Amino acid sequence: MAFPFNKELWEYGRKIEDIALPIVNKIYDCDFKRNDNDIYDILDFRDEKKKKIVEVKGRRILSTKFKETIITASKITAGFMEIDDGYEVYLFFVFLDKMYRYQLLEDAAFECRYTGTNCIQHYLIPISEMTEITEDEIKDSLEEDSPEEDSGEGD
């Protein structure tokens, strides 16, 4: 059964991805490129040279609302397939108050539920098993991403 495309939710996700991209580039010293094959790409960014992949998930809740956060099973399956092909796979969760990262490993196991907007198969990833991205990491990556301003003091 196909679900209707939710353009508003997709645009929100793209905005979160755009915010997260310079941060993940800085953290992993990568040059991640967006997977722009179509709107239904499974995983968001990859660096072919360093063999790393990042999936960014925006959350419109505080990080303390639940003990776990969900991710569609298809994204985890795709991540496992990429690991089998020699990639490192990272999941980034951008909550309203904090940002977290999680490295998907080949032996990872999660509780599974049929839930979410369309009641499809999701895995529950415990927030306690994630690494919080510090304010310094965020600030450093954003400062590096913005061009230096001319002081106006002449050459």
mmCIF file of C-alpha atoms in Angstrom:
data_model
loop_
_atom_site.group_PDB
_atom_site.id
_atom_site.type_symbol
_atom_site.label_atom_id
_atom_site.label_comp_id
_atom_site.label_asym_id
_atom_site.label_seq_id
_atom_site.Cartn_x
_atom_site.Cartn_y
_atom_site.Cartn_z
ATOM 1 C CA MET A 1 0.000 0.000 0.000
ATOM 2 C CA ALA A 2 1.501 3.315 -1.070
ATOM 3 C CA PHE A 3 1.268 6.286 1.232
ATOM 4 C CA PRO A 4 0.664 9.826 0.014
ATOM 5 C CA PHE A 5 3.768 11.983 -0.239
ATOM 6 C CA ASN A 6 3.914 14.474 2.641
ATOM 7 C CA LYS A 7 5.679 17.465 1.083
ATOM 8 C CA GLU A 8 5.590 19.543 4.288
ATOM 9 C CA LEU A 9 7.313 16.806 6.290
ATOM 10 C CA TRP A 10 9.829 16.214 3.475
ATOM 11 C CA GLU A 11 10.689 19.945 3.363
ATOM 12 C CA TYR A 12 11.133 19.982 7.149
ATOM 13 C CA GLY A 13 13.489 17.016 6.831
ATOM 14 C CA ARG A 14 15.523 18.722 4.106
ATOM 15 C CA LYS A 15 15.873 21.826 6.277
ATOM 16 C CA ILE A 16 17.168 19.724 9.180
ATOM 17 C CA GLU A 17 19.569 17.904 6.837
ATOM 18 C CA ASP A 18 20.924 21.244 5.584
ATOM 19 C CA ILE A 19 21.519 22.391 9.166
ATOM 20 C CA ALA A 20 23.203 19.101 10.112
ATOM 21 C CA LEU A 21 25.448 18.745 7.053
ATOM 22 C CA PRO A 22 28.272 21.122 8.080
ATOM 23 C CA ILE A 23 28.242 19.593 11.567
ATOM 24 C CA VAL A 24 28.612 16.011 10.332
ATOM 25 C CA ASN A 25 31.254 17.102 7.816
ATOM 26 C CA LYS A 26 33.289 18.638 10.645
ATOM 27 C CA ILE A 27 32.827 15.768 13.113
ATOM 28 C CA TYR A 28 33.952 13.113 10.610
ATOM 29 C CA ASP A 29 36.343 15.301 8.586
ATOM 30 C CA CYS A 30 34.396 14.399 5.460
ATOM 31 C CA ASP A 31 32.876 15.985 2.404
ATOM 32 C CA PHE A 32 29.459 14.366 2.480
ATOM 33 C CA LYS A 33 27.341 14.663 -0.647
ATOM 34 C CA ARG A 34 23.577 14.429 -0.648
ATOM 35 C CA ASN A 35 22.089 11.354 -2.263
ATOM 36 C CA ASP A 36 19.925 13.175 -4.785
ATOM 37 C CA ASN A 37 18.676 10.290 -6.881
ATOM 38 C CA ASP A 38 15.097 11.028 -5.899
ATOM 39 C CA ILE A 39 13.004 12.061 -2.910
ATOM 40 C CA TYR A 40 12.828 8.474 -1.687
ATOM 41 C CA ASP A 41 16.562 7.913 -1.166
ATOM 42 C CA ILE A 42 17.048 5.667 1.827
ATOM 43 C CA LEU A 43 20.185 7.272 3.322
ATOM 44 C CA ASP A 44 20.914 11.009 3.136
ATOM 45 C CA PHE A 45 24.651 11.655 2.728
ATOM 46 C CA ARG A 46 27.757 9.748 1.711
ATOM 47 C CA ASP A 47 31.468 10.348 1.369
ATOM 48 C CA GLU A 48 32.691 7.845 -1.217
ATOM 49 C CA LYS A 49 36.348 8.595 -0.525
ATOM 50 C CA LYS A 50 36.164 7.933 3.221
ATOM 51 C CA LYS A 51 33.402 5.295 2.889
ATOM 52 C CA LYS A 52 31.060 6.907 5.402
ATOM 53 C CA ILE A 53 27.305 7.388 5.245
ATOM 54 C CA VAL A 54 25.055 9.568 7.400
ATOM 55 C CA GLU A 55 21.297 9.481 7.814
ATOM 56 C CA VAL A 56 19.789 12.571 9.484
ATOM 57 C CA LYS A 57 16.440 12.408 11.241
ATOM 58 C CA GLY A 58 14.719 15.542 12.465
ATOM 59 C CA ARG A 59 12.522 15.283 15.530
ATOM 60 C CA ARG A 60 9.845 17.810 16.460
ATOM 61 C CA ILE A 61 10.028 16.860 20.137
ATOM 62 C CA LEU A 62 12.469 17.283 23.022
ATOM 63 C CA SER A 63 15.063 14.552 23.453
ATOM 64 C CA THR A 64 13.623 13.719 26.891
ATOM 65 C CA LYS A 65 10.060 12.975 25.721
ATOM 66 C CA PHE A 66 10.732 9.255 25.100
ATOM 67 C CA LYS A 67 13.477 6.792 26.059
ATOM 68 C CA GLU A 68 13.834 5.711 22.428
ATOM 69 C CA THR A 69 13.409 7.260 19.025
ATOM 70 C CA ILE A 70 12.142 5.434 15.968
ATOM 71 C CA ILE A 71 13.651 4.914 12.550
ATOM 72 C CA THR A 72 12.091 2.995 9.695
ATOM 73 C CA ALA A 73 13.325 -0.556 9.358
ATOM 74 C CA SER A 74 14.216 0.034 5.701
ATOM 75 C CA LYS A 75 16.851 2.602 6.735
ATOM 76 C CA ILE A 76 18.481 0.154 9.150
ATOM 77 C CA THR A 77 18.385 -2.601 6.528
ATOM 78 C CA ALA A 78 19.981 -0.268 3.965
ATOM 79 C CA GLY A 79 22.591 0.696 6.567
ATOM 80 C CA PHE A 80 23.467 -2.957 7.207
ATOM 81 C CA MET A 81 23.861 -3.509 3.462
ATOM 82 C CA GLU A 82 26.230 -0.532 3.242
ATOM 83 C CA ILE A 83 28.239 -1.874 6.197
ATOM 84 C CA ASP A 84 28.565 -5.164 4.293
ATOM 85 C CA ASP A 85 29.988 -3.105 1.396
ATOM 86 C CA GLY A 86 32.656 -1.601 3.663
ATOM 87 C CA TYR A 87 30.995 1.675 4.730
ATOM 88 C CA GLU A 88 30.662 3.131 8.212
ATOM 89 C CA VAL A 89 27.065 4.206 8.818
ATOM 90 C CA TYR A 90 25.992 6.915 11.260
ATOM 91 C CA LEU A 91 22.529 8.022 12.309
ATOM 92 C CA PHE A 92 22.008 11.608 13.447
ATOM 93 C CA PHE A 93 18.926 12.600 15.401
ATOM 94 C CA VAL A 94 18.156 16.306 15.623
ATOM 95 C CA PHE A 95 15.699 16.977 18.436
ATOM 96 C CA LEU A 96 14.340 20.389 19.363
ATOM 97 C CA ASP A 97 16.820 20.686 22.226
ATOM 98 C CA LYS A 98 19.782 18.452 21.350
ATOM 99 C CA MET A 99 21.522 16.577 18.574
ATOM 100 C CA TYR A 100 22.731 12.982 18.904
ATOM 101 C CA ARG A 101 24.751 10.550 16.812
ATOM 102 C CA TYR A 102 24.760 6.785 16.724
ATOM 103 C CA GLN A 103 27.087 4.477 14.803
ATOM 104 C CA LEU A 104 25.217 1.578 13.276
ATOM 105 C CA LEU A 105 27.262 -1.588 13.757
ATOM 106 C CA GLU A 106 26.779 -4.914 12.025
ATOM 107 C CA ASP A 107 25.759 -6.639 15.272
ATOM 108 C CA ALA A 108 23.246 -3.966 16.377
ATOM 109 C CA ALA A 109 19.808 -5.204 17.424
ATOM 110 C CA PHE A 110 16.754 -3.116 18.229
ATOM 111 C CA GLU A 111 13.236 -3.589 19.457
ATOM 112 C CA CYS A 112 10.797 -3.491 16.552
ATOM 113 C CA ARG A 113 7.282 -2.013 16.397
ATOM 114 C CA TYR A 114 4.724 -1.097 13.804
ATOM 115 C CA THR A 115 4.287 2.579 14.558
ATOM 116 C CA GLY A 116 4.848 6.079 13.225
ATOM 117 C CA THR A 117 2.798 8.244 10.901
ATOM 118 C CA ASN A 118 1.881 5.371 8.583
ATOM 119 C CA CYS A 119 2.101 2.504 11.098
ATOM 120 C CA ILE A 120 4.986 0.765 9.329
ATOM 121 C CA GLN A 121 7.869 -1.259 10.737
ATOM 122 C CA HIS A 122 10.269 0.819 12.824
ATOM 123 C CA TYR A 123 13.188 0.087 15.094
ATOM 124 C CA LEU A 124 13.450 1.783 18.468
ATOM 125 C CA ILE A 125 16.907 3.162 19.187
ATOM 126 C CA PRO A 126 17.562 3.965 22.857
ATOM 127 C CA ILE A 127 18.634 7.585 23.273
ATOM 128 C CA SER A 128 20.848 6.467 26.162
ATOM 129 C CA GLU A 129 22.999 4.540 23.644
ATOM 130 C CA MET A 130 23.585 7.641 21.514
ATOM 131 C CA THR A 131 26.356 10.206 21.814
ATOM 132 C CA GLU A 132 25.252 13.784 22.344
ATOM 133 C CA ILE A 133 26.834 16.292 20.007
ATOM 134 C CA THR A 134 28.202 19.082 22.149
ATOM 135 C CA GLU A 135 27.458 22.765 21.702
ATOM 136 C CA ASP A 136 31.170 23.296 21.008
ATOM 137 C CA GLU A 137 31.098 20.768 18.151
ATOM 138 C CA ILE A 138 28.070 22.527 16.679
ATOM 139 C CA LYS A 139 29.541 26.004 17.137
ATOM 140 C CA ASP A 140 32.927 25.001 15.674
ATOM 141 C CA SER A 141 31.362 23.478 12.583
ATOM 142 C CA LEU A 142 29.103 26.456 11.960
ATOM 143 C CA GLU A 143 31.949 28.950 12.398
ATOM 144 C CA GLU A 144 34.083 27.019 9.944
ATOM 145 C CA ASP A 145 31.211 26.843 7.452
ATOM 146 C CA SER A 146 30.635 30.611 7.363
ATOM 147 C CA PRO A 147 33.050 32.822 5.409
ATOM 148 C CA GLU A 148 35.352 35.140 7.292
ATOM 149 C CA GLU A 149 34.103 38.702 7.363
ATOM 150 C CA ASP A 150 36.384 41.457 6.186
ATOM 151 C CA SER A 151 37.412 43.587 9.154
ATOM 152 C CA GLY A 152 37.418 46.666 6.915
ATOM 153 C CA GLU A 153 40.858 47.686 8.134
ATOM 154 C CA GLY A 154 42.474 47.668 4.692
ATOM 155 C CA ASP A 155 45.298 45.556 3.355
#
